[in-house]
Amino acid sequence: MPDRPYLSPSVHIFIHEHIDSVYGNYIYNIIRVLKSSAARFEKTNAKFLVSNKPMAATKLFVLFLLLIISVSTALATVSYDHQAIIINGRRRILISGSIHYPRSTPEMWPDLVSKAKDGGLDVIQTYVFWNGHEPSPGKYYFEDRYDLVKFIKIVQQQGLYVHLRIGPYICGEWNFGGFPVWLKYVPGVEFRTDNEPFKANMQRFTEKIVSLIKAEKLFETQGGPIIMSQIENEYGPVQWEIGAPGKSYIYWAAKMAVGLNTGVPWIMCKQEDVPEPMIDTCNGFYCEGFWPKKNYKPKMWTEAWTAWYTEFGGAVPYRPVEDLAYAVARFIQNGGSFINYYMYHGGTNFGRTAGGPFIATSYDYDAPIDEYGLLRQPKWGHLRDLHKAIKMCEPALVSGDPVVTKIGDNQESFVYKSASGACSAAFLANYDPKYRVHIKFGSVYYDLPAWSVSILPDCKTAVFNTAQVSAPTTHPKMTPITGALAWESYKEETASAYGDDTVTMNGLLEQVNFTRDSTDYLWYLTDITIKPGDLQDGRSPFLTIMSAGHTLHVFLNGELAGSSYGTLDDPRVTFKQNVNLNVGINKLSLLSAAVGLPNVGVHFEKRNAGVLGPVTLSGLTSGTWDMSKWKWSYKVGLKGEDLSLHSVTGSSSVEWVEGSSLVQKQPLTWYKVTFNAPPGTDPLALDMGTMGKGQMWVNGQHIGRHYPAYKARGGCDTCNYAGMYSEKKCNYNCGQASQRWYHVPRSWLRSSGNLLVVFEEWGGDPSGISLVSRS
């Protein structure tokens, strides 16, 4: 008999003592859908039935009548057992895909969800983005790309379910892991541990989201589409590192979440020590070997990684669809009942939302629907065919566990049987990464390519094999659609230590503590006074600057002396260079630029950026000067940011130059141009291949950071789908810009007179920028 649903002991005793086992099994199956009404049933009905002691048949009739009445008053139920998530009494094999609402525009959402549905998805999964919804304490934002309710209702209109990952820590390669930076400055706060200031803020935001969802009646038990929620995210490694405080915190988080009474199950991913009643789930490239710690919980895969994210300075990863389909089929054949593609549509890290540091603006993720909303073929089509085959097996998959038989050296069969013992559905797996095999199953021989799974919904006909792709292949093109653009330029001045908007202090300060992440930029300013006897004849002093990251531009007397930058793995920066100093006062101006705040790890409150030192000047007649404790002045952000040069009104506040006076290939330069929107509906992008590093805006909307000057390191070898996949296995763009094209949503454009503004840090050639269409 299937695992019994949780009910109070008196109800179990009543069924056991007053109804025979055959009818009892039917009763349990019906009660399974009435868990939310169990207490009411026990109080009002069980006592009456026991005291009156009617005939068995009458009891059965009355009990069924009461259950039917309960069903009619309950909108819906979501529960689970060992086999699957149970929605309104029906076990389901659920195919899900991640689409993050802030990474696309509201105008894109209906088409994205429609394509996901056509691809065979049942569920859309999304994080909730705390720093987008509460940019300052108690000030909430749920509009435009952050209109969470609108997004969920669009999913509901398409007839799909929602898995809401509230977190509120999300990782997700999102700035600061989704945490608002102001949280770092709450007195006494320590992130993601048994810390009262952190827990109080986490609970307050979680309650805010749940209350919003309940008010809109969006949980499944209210008639809405949300069938599951998630609290915290991938906490297992953190708990292992910090020990007992981590365990106390995660148990508190579970109790807090359950106490919100959402009526739907809660999950925790990558959390081995999972508190009850949380469902522990798997994230990874492969999860067929994962099992929840408790046998009465379903086997779920919350993040099946469709590839990997792109970092500035790294090649672009992709994952062959044959391997992804193989991983999913292996998970399903081995008892898995929920699988979510992370990502199904990756989208774009607009503005300064990318984390890392050095996470690219594109979050394409080699997903079945690409960054621009177009189908990526054959990935989308092959997975759609896989989903059809899995759904053909659904009745068998949710009815019992498979019988596993070794049918070759590296081959197995997974057979799901009916109550009579007959074969209902079968999976034939070839784990060999090199060799195709010819295998006998039953009385029929089957051809299994290397590293593949065949699906037989009737135990006879192989309707799908993961390595045999029949979906068409498309090759997206980027086509320039604008001619030469009439650019204008404005030169950003290096900040002055004596400006009214500077703060002067002794010593070096951490960058984010000063900027509060209101900008990527912080100026560090000081004077170096050189006397005639300080310089050695014919030798330039040697300047050394140590920074916690992420990029550093060094200016001496207003001229760029050099730049240094870190990487995703090591964002620290070391600048070492001989510099030319004049006798007298030399102005040293350091522009430190962040490239996204960290999104993963422990102790977010202790993460650093900016010039922390030491800063030394060596090669002088008097030896080495340590400048770290000198008097330094600080200027937050750029003058162009203060003037809002990216906006229509702000851009008219300064004098721009054009034509032969246009500044080119110079650092710290603003560029602007107006253009008309091209006809048609094809998605649009900016080709920024001739630029260095900076940011872009169109009509005041922040497209994101550009960084074409950071070329992809590493080798891009030929990639075979067979064999274990990792993010380093299959890549392209080696030796080229990690990201050349940047998505410009059509909904951000007017028919004419669109303002495009680019800030360039390093120096580039704006004449090479063009608007392109993707098709």
Tab-separated table of C-alpha atoms in Angstrom, residues 152-316:
chain	number	residue	atom	x	y	z
A	152	ILE	CA	2.751	34.696	-11.300
A	153	LYS	CA	-0.655	35.560	-12.732
A	154	ILE	CA	0.716	35.310	-16.278
A	155	VAL	CA	1.951	31.819	-15.447
A	156	GLN	CA	-1.460	30.974	-14.014
A	157	GLN	CA	-3.233	32.261	-17.131
A	158	GLN	CA	-1.180	29.814	-19.194
A	159	GLY	CA	-2.345	26.929	-16.985
A	160	LEU	CA	1.031	26.230	-15.381
A	161	TYR	CA	2.053	25.883	-11.739
A	162	VAL	CA	4.637	27.978	-9.882
A	163	HIS	CA	7.438	26.954	-7.559
A	164	LEU	CA	8.312	30.064	-5.533
A	165	ARG	CA	11.825	30.086	-4.072
A	166	ILE	CA	11.553	32.834	-1.464
A	167	GLY	CA	15.016	32.289	-0.046
A	168	PRO	CA	15.496	35.108	0.672
A	169	TYR	CA	19.137	34.219	0.026
A	170	ILE	CA	19.163	33.143	-3.621
A	171	CYS	CA	22.791	33.054	-4.893
A	172	GLY	CA	21.723	32.986	-8.562
A	173	GLU	CA	24.826	34.918	-9.712
A	174	TRP	CA	22.809	37.942	-8.564
A	175	ASN	CA	24.354	40.957	-6.844
A	176	PHE	CA	25.073	40.168	-3.167
A	177	GLY	CA	23.177	36.888	-3.490
A	178	GLY	CA	19.888	38.795	-3.476
A	179	PHE	CA	20.533	40.472	-0.132
A	180	PRO	CA	20.005	44.230	0.047
A	181	VAL	CA	23.323	45.902	0.850
A	182	TRP	CA	21.715	47.940	3.631
A	183	LEU	CA	21.339	44.689	5.579
A	184	LYS	CA	25.115	44.671	6.007
A	185	TYR	CA	24.822	47.762	8.175
A	186	VAL	CA	22.170	46.558	10.593
A	187	PRO	CA	23.923	46.699	14.004
A	188	GLY	CA	25.301	43.346	15.071
A	189	VAL	CA	24.207	41.487	11.956
A	190	GLU	CA	25.824	38.241	10.815
A	191	PHE	CA	24.400	36.723	7.658
A	192	ARG	CA	22.865	33.248	7.424
A	193	THR	CA	23.518	32.081	10.955
A	194	ASP	CA	21.838	32.014	14.360
A	195	ASN	CA	21.879	35.800	14.615
A	196	GLU	CA	18.855	37.725	15.862
A	197	PRO	CA	19.235	40.897	13.732
A	198	PHE	CA	19.581	38.797	10.577
A	199	LYS	CA	16.721	36.445	11.448
A	200	ALA	CA	14.405	39.334	12.310
A	201	ASN	CA	14.943	40.963	8.909
A	202	MET	CA	14.741	37.663	7.054
A	203	GLN	CA	11.455	36.795	8.772
A	204	ARG	CA	10.009	40.246	8.153
A	205	PHE	CA	10.709	40.069	4.414
A	206	THR	CA	9.520	36.459	4.115
A	207	GLU	CA	6.278	37.381	5.883
A	208	LYS	CA	5.898	40.354	3.528
A	209	ILE	CA	6.119	38.099	0.468
A	210	VAL	CA	3.803	35.427	1.875
A	211	SER	CA	1.248	38.050	2.894
A	212	LEU	CA	1.364	39.577	-0.582
A	213	ILE	CA	0.851	36.180	-2.201
A	214	LYS	CA	-1.986	35.270	0.170
A	215	ALA	CA	-3.712	38.608	-0.435
A	216	GLU	CA	-3.706	37.840	-4.165
A	217	LYS	CA	-4.854	34.238	-3.491
A	218	LEU	CA	-1.965	32.751	-5.409
A	219	PHE	CA	-1.194	29.646	-3.358
A	220	GLU	CA	-2.696	26.480	-4.809
A	221	THR	CA	-4.802	25.966	-1.703
A	222	GLN	CA	-6.387	29.352	-2.426
A	223	GLY	CA	-7.049	28.501	-6.049
A	224	GLY	CA	-3.728	29.915	-7.265
A	225	PRO	CA	-0.808	28.318	-9.128
A	226	ILE	CA	1.884	28.133	-6.397
A	227	ILE	CA	2.329	24.502	-5.409
A	228	MET	CA	5.634	24.733	-3.500
A	229	SER	CA	7.845	27.236	-1.738
A	230	GLN	CA	11.502	27.229	-0.741
A	231	ILE	CA	13.174	28.718	2.317
A	232	GLU	CA	16.931	29.386	2.351
A	233	ASN	CA	19.054	28.067	-0.540
A	234	GLU	CA	21.940	25.606	-0.801
A	235	TYR	CA	22.705	25.967	2.889
A	236	GLY	CA	24.282	22.556	3.462
A	237	PRO	CA	27.887	23.627	2.671
A	238	VAL	CA	27.520	26.719	4.879
A	239	GLN	CA	26.167	24.673	7.793
A	240	TRP	CA	29.042	22.242	7.435
A	241	GLU	CA	31.505	25.137	7.650
A	242	ILE	CA	30.053	27.053	10.595
A	243	GLY	CA	28.716	24.123	12.646
A	244	ALA	CA	26.221	24.414	15.498
A	245	PRO	CA	25.038	27.997	14.808
A	246	GLY	CA	24.204	26.891	11.280
A	247	LYS	CA	22.087	24.001	12.513
A	248	SER	CA	20.196	26.237	14.937
A	249	TYR	CA	19.581	28.748	12.174
A	250	ILE	CA	18.306	26.254	9.599
A	251	TYR	CA	15.920	24.681	12.114
A	252	TRP	CA	14.657	28.151	12.987
A	253	ALA	CA	14.180	28.933	9.279
A	254	ALA	CA	12.125	25.788	8.754
A	255	LYS	CA	9.908	26.467	11.774
A	256	MET	CA	9.424	30.086	10.713
A	257	ALA	CA	8.442	29.093	7.171
A	258	VAL	CA	5.986	26.384	8.224
A	259	GLY	CA	4.410	28.798	10.676
A	260	LEU	CA	3.351	31.030	7.783
A	261	ASN	CA	0.668	28.462	6.883
A	262	THR	CA	0.941	28.639	3.112
A	263	GLY	CA	-0.850	25.319	2.639
A	264	VAL	CA	1.835	24.044	0.263
A	265	PRO	CA	4.997	22.018	0.911
A	266	TRP	CA	8.314	23.730	1.658
A	267	ILE	CA	11.624	22.521	0.288
A	268	MET	CA	15.305	23.040	1.052
A	269	CYS	CA	17.888	22.308	-1.633
A	270	LYS	CA	21.396	20.970	-1.022
A	271	GLN	CA	20.533	20.520	2.627
A	272	GLU	CA	21.353	17.066	3.973
A	273	ASP	CA	20.449	17.890	7.571
A	274	VAL	CA	16.947	18.945	6.614
A	275	PRO	CA	14.455	19.782	9.385
A	276	GLU	CA	10.955	18.316	9.257
A	277	PRO	CA	8.723	18.750	7.363
A	278	MET	CA	11.000	20.233	4.700
A	279	ILE	CA	11.613	18.189	1.547
A	280	ASP	CA	15.333	17.963	0.804
A	281	THR	CA	16.153	18.272	-2.902
A	282	CYS	CA	19.122	18.045	-5.247
A	283	ASN	CA	20.958	20.633	-7.378
A	284	GLY	CA	23.606	19.703	-9.924
A	285	PHE	CA	24.505	18.471	-13.379
A	286	TYR	CA	23.400	14.940	-12.426
A	287	CYS	CA	21.093	13.830	-9.590
A	288	GLU	CA	20.044	10.244	-10.347
A	289	GLY	CA	21.913	8.970	-7.266
A	290	PHE	CA	20.253	11.438	-4.900
A	291	TRP	CA	17.589	10.305	-2.434
A	292	PRO	CA	15.814	12.332	0.250
A	293	LYS	CA	16.773	11.384	3.779
A	294	LYS	CA	13.232	10.226	4.598
A	295	ASN	CA	11.605	7.542	2.495
A	296	TYR	CA	8.174	9.157	2.607
A	297	LYS	CA	9.391	12.191	0.677
A	298	PRO	CA	9.590	12.437	-3.119
A	299	LYS	CA	12.829	12.539	-5.077
A	300	MET	CA	13.154	16.062	-6.493
A	301	TRP	CA	15.753	17.897	-8.599
A	302	THR	CA	15.381	21.657	-8.115
A	303	GLU	CA	18.285	22.717	-10.326
A	304	ALA	CA	19.174	20.628	-13.364
A	305	TRP	CA	21.865	22.909	-14.744
A	306	THR	CA	21.333	23.407	-18.482
A	307	ALA	CA	24.929	24.657	-18.741
A	308	TRP	CA	26.694	27.372	-16.733
A	309	TYR	CA	26.903	31.129	-16.386
A	310	THR	CA	29.351	33.343	-18.290
A	311	GLU	CA	31.973	35.384	-16.485
A	312	PHE	CA	33.886	38.336	-17.846
A	313	GLY	CA	37.284	36.897	-18.753
A	314	GLY	CA	35.902	33.386	-19.241
A	315	ALA	CA	34.763	31.401	-22.257
A	316	VAL	CA	31.045	30.816	-22.843
